[in-house]
Tab-separated table of C-alpha atoms and ligand atoms in Angstrom:
chain	number	residue	atom	x	y	z
A	1423	UNK	CA	25.306	180.879	87.448
A	1424	UNK	CA	26.059	182.787	90.597
A	1425	UNK	CA	29.701	183.087	89.546
A	1426	UNK	CA	28.867	185.063	86.471
A	1427	UNK	CA	29.114	188.584	87.858
A	1428	UNK	CA	32.695	188.132	88.899
A	1429	UNK	CA	33.854	186.205	85.864
A	1430	UNK	CA	35.823	188.873	84.060
A	1431	UNK	CA	37.529	190.081	87.200
A	1432	UNK	CA	38.446	186.553	88.203
A	1433	UNK	CA	39.922	185.739	84.835
A	1434	UNK	CA	42.019	188.877	84.731
A	1435	UNK	CA	43.230	188.528	88.281
A	1436	UNK	CA	43.983	184.853	87.948
A	1437	UNK	CA	46.243	185.615	85.007
A	1438	UNK	CA	48.341	187.819	87.217
A	1439	UNK	CA	48.446	185.203	89.965
A	1440	UNK	CA	49.350	182.397	87.623
A	1441	UNK	CA	52.062	184.509	86.088
A	1442	UNK	CA	53.756	184.640	89.489
A	1443	UNK	CA	54.229	180.876	89.409
A	1444	UNK	CA	54.364	179.394	92.870
A	1445	UNK	CA	51.856	180.998	95.117
A	1446	UNK	CA	51.605	180.564	98.835
A	1447	UNK	CA	48.938	181.944	101.090
A	1448	UNK	CA	47.489	181.516	104.548
A	1449	UNK	CA	45.704	178.273	105.208
A	1450	UNK	CA	42.091	179.300	105.303
A	1451	UNK	CA	39.645	178.627	102.486
A	1452	UNK	CA	36.262	180.059	101.677
A	1453	UNK	CA	33.663	177.493	100.738
A	1454	UNK	CA	30.407	176.143	102.054
A	1455	UNK	CA	32.045	172.918	103.210
A	1456	UNK	CA	32.081	172.634	107.024
A	1457	UNK	CA	35.616	172.510	108.422
A	1458	UNK	CA	36.757	169.013	109.459
A	1459	UNK	CA	37.489	168.264	113.098
A	1460	UNK	CA	41.206	168.265	113.824
A	1461	UNK	CA	42.553	164.939	115.143
A	1462	UNK	CA	44.630	165.073	118.322
A	1463	UNK	CA	47.852	163.243	119.235
A	1464	UNK	CA	48.296	161.709	115.793
A	1465	UNK	CA	51.274	159.500	115.080
A	1466	UNK	CA	52.094	157.808	111.784
A	1467	UNK	CA	54.693	155.213	112.715
A	1468	UNK	CA	57.431	154.837	110.141
A	1469	UNK	CA	56.500	157.827	107.983
A	1470	UNK	CA	59.433	160.143	107.211
A	1471	UNK	CA	57.107	162.731	105.651
A	1472	UNK	CA	54.895	162.802	108.741
A	1473	UNK	CA	57.940	163.139	111.001
A	1474	UNK	CA	59.027	166.143	108.936
A	1475	UNK	CA	55.585	167.771	109.207
A	1476	UNK	CA	55.387	167.120	112.941
A	1477	UNK	CA	58.807	168.646	113.475
A	1478	UNK	CA	57.912	171.704	111.384
A	1479	UNK	CA	54.471	172.069	112.963
A	1480	UNK	CA	52.892	172.759	109.574
A	1481	UNK	CA	52.016	170.807	106.471
A	1482	UNK	CA	53.128	171.954	103.027
A	1483	UNK	CA	50.642	170.891	100.355
A	1484	UNK	CA	51.116	171.117	96.604
A	1485	UNK	CA	47.990	172.240	94.746
A	1486	UNK	CA	46.713	173.952	91.614
A	1487	UNK	CA	45.630	177.570	91.950
A	1488	UNK	CA	43.922	178.270	88.629
A	1489	UNK	CA	41.362	175.453	88.329
A	1490	UNK	CA	37.955	176.759	89.490
A	1491	UNK	CA	35.915	174.216	91.442
A	1492	UNK	CA	39.003	172.081	92.127
A	1493	UNK	CA	42.084	174.021	93.191
A	1494	UNK	CA	41.555	177.739	92.949
A	1495	UNK	CA	43.073	180.753	94.665
A	1496	UNK	CA	40.074	183.049	94.601
A	1497	UNK	CA	41.416	186.530	93.866
A	1498	UNK	CA	38.406	188.112	95.587
A	1499	UNK	CA	39.080	186.430	98.920
A	1500	UNK	CA	42.754	185.542	98.438
A	1501	UNK	CA	41.804	182.089	99.737
A	1502	UNK	CA	42.065	178.648	98.246
A	1503	UNK	CA	38.851	176.830	97.428
A	1504	UNK	CA	37.569	173.781	95.546
A	1505	UNK	CA	37.160	170.021	95.750
A	1506	UNK	CA	40.888	169.213	95.788
A	1507	UNK	CA	41.519	171.896	98.394
A	1508	UNK	CA	38.848	170.409	100.678
A	1509	UNK	CA	40.372	166.944	100.278
A	1510	UNK	CA	43.778	168.427	101.102
A	1511	UNK	CA	42.343	170.165	104.190
A	1512	UNK	CA	40.581	167.006	105.360
A	1513	UNK	CA	43.822	165.025	105.172
A	1514	UNK	CA	45.705	167.754	107.049
A	1515	UNK	CA	43.039	167.796	109.791
A	1516	UNK	CA	43.169	164.014	110.191
A	1517	UNK	CA	46.966	164.210	110.429
A	1518	UNK	CA	46.490	166.656	113.310
A	1519	UNK	CA	47.079	169.978	111.524
A	1520	UNK	CA	44.460	172.704	111.770
A	1521	UNK	CA	43.548	173.627	108.178
A	1522	UNK	CA	42.884	177.218	109.257
A	1523	UNK	CA	46.382	177.909	110.462
A	1524	UNK	CA	48.774	175.023	109.844
A	1525	UNK	CA	48.683	174.556	106.068
A	1526	UNK	CA	51.047	176.172	103.608
A	1527	UNK	CA	49.837	175.815	100.016
A	1528	UNK	CA	52.255	175.747	97.109
A	1529	UNK	CA	50.906	176.072	93.588
A	1530	UNK	CA	52.780	173.609	91.416
A	1531	UNK	CA	51.991	172.977	87.730
A	1532	UNK	CA	51.437	169.497	86.278
A	1533	UNK	CA	54.959	169.099	84.892
A	1534	UNK	CA	56.671	169.807	88.239
A	1535	UNK	CA	54.658	167.524	90.543
A	1536	UNK	CA	56.807	164.392	90.696
A	1537	UNK	CA	59.923	166.451	91.326
A	1538	UNK	CA	58.284	168.577	94.043
A	1539	UNK	CA	57.166	165.424	95.856
A	1540	UNK	CA	60.383	163.471	95.512
A	1541	UNK	CA	62.667	166.322	96.549
A	1542	UNK	CA	60.578	167.050	99.656
A	1543	UNK	CA	59.511	170.531	98.584
A	1544	UNK	CA	55.950	169.531	99.529
A	1545	UNK	CA	54.597	166.910	101.931
A	1546	UNK	CA	51.802	165.794	99.633
A	1547	UNK	CA	50.031	166.915	96.473
A	1548	UNK	CA	46.309	167.208	95.796
A	1549	UNK	CA	45.520	168.602	92.353
A	1550	UNK	CA	43.752	166.666	89.569
A	1551	UNK	CA	46.644	164.198	89.650
A	1552	UNK	CA	45.972	161.063	87.610
A	1553	UNK	CA	47.241	157.822	89.107
A	1554	UNK	CA	49.265	155.911	86.522
A	1555	UNK	CA	52.133	153.427	86.316
A	1556	UNK	CA	54.690	155.843	84.887
A	1557	UNK	CA	54.204	158.243	87.784
A	1558	UNK	CA	54.160	155.380	90.289
A	1559	UNK	CA	57.823	154.808	89.446
A	1560	UNK	CA	58.699	158.194	90.937
A	1561	UNK	CA	56.087	158.799	93.628
A	1562	UNK	CA	53.212	156.924	95.268
A	1563	UNK	CA	49.480	157.587	95.309
A	1564	UNK	CA	46.736	157.312	97.886
A	1565	UNK	CA	43.222	157.125	96.483
A	1566	UNK	CA	41.623	157.429	94.036
A	1567	UNK	CA	39.274	160.008	95.543
A	1568	UNK	CA	37.635	161.035	92.242
A	1569	UNK	CA	37.365	159.771	88.658
A	1570	UNK	CA	37.459	162.330	85.848
A	1571	UNK	CA	37.749	161.842	82.087
A	1572	UNK	CA	39.498	163.694	79.270
A	1573	UNK	CA	37.257	166.096	77.376
A	1574	UNK	CA	37.313	169.194	75.146
A	1575	UNK	CA	36.644	172.885	75.747
A	1576	UNK	CA	35.839	175.063	72.711
A	1577	UNK	CA	34.347	178.459	71.941
A	1578	UNK	CA	30.596	178.522	72.559
A	1579	UNK	CA	29.885	179.209	68.856
A	1580	UNK	CA	32.160	176.434	67.526
A	1581	UNK	CA	30.286	173.761	65.608
A	1582	UNK	CA	33.238	171.967	64.020
A	1583	UNK	CA	34.658	170.261	67.117
A	1584	UNK	CA	32.404	167.643	68.687
A	1585	UNK	CA	34.821	164.965	69.911
A	1586	UNK	CA	38.427	163.710	69.689
A	1587	UNK	CA	37.925	162.442	66.120
A	1588	UNK	CA	37.188	166.001	64.927
A	1589	UNK	CA	40.508	167.525	66.077
A	1590	UNK	CA	42.515	166.821	62.881
A	1591	UNK	CA	44.115	170.069	61.696
A	1592	UNK	CA	42.900	171.948	64.765
A	1593	UNK	CA	45.161	173.781	67.204
A	1594	UNK	CA	44.773	171.972	70.522
A	1595	UNK	CA	46.161	173.304	73.794
A	1596	UNK	CA	47.004	171.393	76.978
A	1597	UNK	CA	49.441	171.432	79.886
A	1598	UNK	CA	53.017	170.213	79.757
A	1599	UNK	CA	53.521	166.894	81.538
A	1600	UNK	CA	49.819	166.010	81.640
A	1601	UNK	CA	48.155	162.746	80.641
A	1602	UNK	CA	45.754	164.501	78.195
A	1603	UNK	CA	48.591	166.036	76.146
A	1604	UNK	CA	50.253	162.618	76.016
A	1605	UNK	CA	47.048	161.036	74.769
A	1606	UNK	CA	46.646	163.641	71.993
A	1607	UNK	CA	50.203	162.838	70.886
A	1608	UNK	CA	49.975	159.068	71.185
A	1609	UNK	CA	46.647	158.857	69.379
A	1610	UNK	CA	47.740	161.410	66.759
A	1611	UNK	CA	44.513	163.377	67.226
A	1612	UNK	CA	46.136	166.466	65.674
A	1613	UNK	CA	49.645	167.551	64.768
A	1614	UNK	CA	49.090	171.098	65.994
A	1615	UNK	CA	49.657	170.819	69.720
A	1616	UNK	CA	50.183	173.957	71.776
A	1617	UNK	CA	51.424	173.524	75.331
A	1618	UNK	CA	51.648	175.713	78.396
A	1619	UNK	CA	52.395	175.123	82.061
A	1620	UNK	CA	48.776	175.725	83.098
A	1621	UNK	CA	45.307	175.198	81.679
A	1622	UNK	CA	44.275	178.791	82.390
A	1623	UNK	CA	46.935	179.899	79.896
A	1624	UNK	CA	45.323	177.570	77.340
A	1625	UNK	CA	41.889	179.025	78.096
A	1626	UNK	CA	43.242	182.539	77.485
A	1627	UNK	CA	44.588	181.353	74.135
A	1628	UNK	CA	41.216	179.868	73.265
A	1629	UNK	CA	39.362	183.072	74.153
A	1630	UNK	CA	41.901	185.057	72.093
A	1631	UNK	CA	41.370	182.804	69.060
A	1632	UNK	CA	44.949	181.501	69.128
A	1633	UNK	CA	43.912	177.859	69.609
A	1634	UNK	CA	40.742	175.951	68.667
A	1635	UNK	CA	40.343	173.688	71.682
A	1636	UNK	CA	41.679	173.036	75.170
A	1637	UNK	CA	41.872	169.427	76.273
A	1638	UNK	CA	42.147	168.038	79.771
A	1639	UNK	CA	39.861	166.462	82.389
A	1640	UNK	CA	36.146	167.267	82.149
A	1641	UNK	CA	36.070	168.402	85.788
A	1642	UNK	CA	38.667	171.081	85.043
A	1643	UNK	CA	37.100	172.219	81.770
A	1644	UNK	CA	33.619	172.477	83.299
A	1645	UNK	CA	35.029	174.923	85.851
A	1646	UNK	CA	36.290	177.251	83.116
A	1647	UNK	CA	33.048	176.950	81.135
A	1648	UNK	CA	31.029	177.791	84.272
A	1649	UNK	CA	33.067	180.983	84.723
A	1650	UNK	CA	32.359	182.146	81.176
A	1651	UNK	CA	29.372	180.253	79.715
A	1652	UNK	CA	28.777	182.949	77.102
A	1653	UNK	CA	32.062	182.171	75.383
A	1654	UNK	CA	33.020	178.634	76.365
A	1655	UNK	CA	31.489	175.146	76.262
A	1656	UNK	CA	32.572	171.568	76.966
A	1657	UNK	CA	31.796	169.201	74.077
A	1658	UNK	CA	31.582	165.450	73.496
A	1659	UNK	CA	31.823	162.577	75.925
A	1660	UNK	CA	34.848	161.994	78.171
A	1661	UNK	CA	37.321	159.771	76.282
A	1662	UNK	CA	39.559	158.494	79.090
A	1663	UNK	CA	39.513	157.604	82.773
A	1664	UNK	CA	41.531	159.864	85.043
A	1665	UNK	CA	41.502	158.547	88.625
A	1666	UNK	CA	42.726	161.307	90.949
A	1667	UNK	CA	45.216	160.378	93.641
A	1668	UNK	CA	47.046	162.136	96.452
A	1669	UNK	CA	50.713	162.317	95.474
A	1670	UNK	CA	53.104	161.077	98.189
A	1671	UNK	CA	56.811	160.258	98.481
A	1672	UNK	CA	57.593	156.963	96.726
A	1673	UNK	CA	58.591	154.854	99.704
A	1674	UNK	CA	56.376	156.368	102.422
A	1675	UNK	CA	53.989	153.414	102.724
A	1676	UNK	CA	52.917	154.420	106.231
A	1677	UNK	CA	51.651	157.815	105.100
A	1678	UNK	CA	49.966	156.247	102.071
A	1679	UNK	CA	48.086	153.796	104.309
A	1680	UNK	CA	47.061	156.637	106.637
A	1681	UNK	CA	45.797	158.861	103.790
A	1682	UNK	CA	43.906	155.899	102.322
A	1683	UNK	CA	42.272	155.407	105.739
A	1684	UNK	CA	41.212	159.074	105.751
A	1685	UNK	CA	39.750	158.844	102.232
A	1686	UNK	CA	38.025	155.574	103.043
A	1687	UNK	CA	36.408	157.013	106.161
A	1688	UNK	CA	35.310	160.150	104.255
A	1689	UNK	CA	33.636	157.981	101.615
A	1690	UNK	CA	31.771	155.986	104.262
A	1691	UNK	CA	30.726	158.708	106.724
A	1692	UNK	CA	29.343	161.196	104.184
A	1693	UNK	CA	32.218	163.693	104.353
A	1694	UNK	CA	33.158	163.046	100.714
A	1695	UNK	CA	29.607	163.789	99.572
A	1696	UNK	CA	29.518	166.959	101.671
A	1697	UNK	CA	32.766	168.104	100.036
A	1698	UNK	CA	31.503	167.241	96.565
A	1699	UNK	CA	28.180	169.001	97.086
A	1700	UNK	CA	29.899	172.142	98.352
A	1701	UNK	CA	32.325	172.351	95.420
A	1702	UNK	CA	32.073	170.461	92.101
A	1703	UNK	CA	28.455	169.504	92.750
A	1704	UNK	CA	27.349	173.033	93.663
A	1705	UNK	CA	25.570	173.400	90.319
A	1706	UNK	CA	23.476	170.288	90.937
A	1707	UNK	CA	25.488	167.330	89.571
A	1708	UNK	CA	25.872	164.255	91.736
A	1709	UNK	CA	28.666	161.695	92.175
A	1710	UNK	CA	29.735	158.889	94.438
A	1711	UNK	CA	33.217	158.303	95.868
A	1712	UNK	CA	35.402	155.634	94.210
A	1713	UNK	CA	36.914	152.847	96.323
A	1714	UNK	CA	40.534	153.427	97.342
A	1715	UNK	CA	43.101	151.167	95.708
A	1716	UNK	CA	45.674	149.931	98.227
A	1717	UNK	CA	48.155	148.706	95.657
B	1490	LIG	N1	44.584	164.477	85.397
B	1490	LIG	C1	45.518	164.804	84.353
B	1490	LIG	C2	46.952	164.645	84.807
B	1490	LIG	O1	47.211	164.353	85.937
B	1490	LIG	C3	45.282	166.188	83.796
B	1490	LIG	C4	45.109	167.278	84.813
B	1490	LIG	C5	46.408	167.866	85.293
B	1490	LIG	O2	47.312	168.089	84.488
B	1490	LIG	O3	46.481	168.141	86.499
B	1490	LIG	O4	47.855	164.777	84.012
């Protein structure tokens, strides 16, 4: 793993960053994904959110900042990077905003996403955000642009946890307001649930021996394991389907259609694969884009 040398520093620094809560930074990112071309003279008829962005001259995007490979504020570069960030940048570019200079990122934890979208604090959200019916009552989703699945992260030397059926009596950590924590509760997988705002806090608890497992999407957990493969591993098979969507204001159908067009085009013209290969797929895994669901 190329990341290995910087692992300890990253973990320590990311703790400090996460502790600050909402983090904003300049728009640039640092990955191997080529920057998208910026569309000119874009209009999105009938979209209040687009009108707001156009008036402001910038786009405010809600993201995660502590999920390596997906949405990550790299403390070494002070830039955002990852699959979700590249999707967010692509959408901005196709809405006419230069990702290098016209994006403001806001780090928003799982439990605060619906509120941040519906009160207009952000224009859209891209951050491991599962599309589901409960959330669709408060906001709307473009996508999906990726399908993940719930999994388990444990200490590398743990032999007792191998899948969801082995969690009884174990201390299991996840994020407040997430679908994985709901599933642990609903399925009664354990009665010892520990919750934090962010998954990196759970990972710290796991490394410190305060919890036995962290549960959330495999894509997220693999990122933590890749940063510290000596101490962490992902176990078992994914036990849910988590289709990731772009979170948008509930009634902004025009923006939803436009973002779906962008995702659709990226799937067809190879941009999606380029983004995947430069981020989540950097260690050699492959994937294909899901079809968007214009519900
Ligand atoms: N995809 C799941 C969710 O949206 C877990 C990841 C997250 O919390 O962002 O709840």
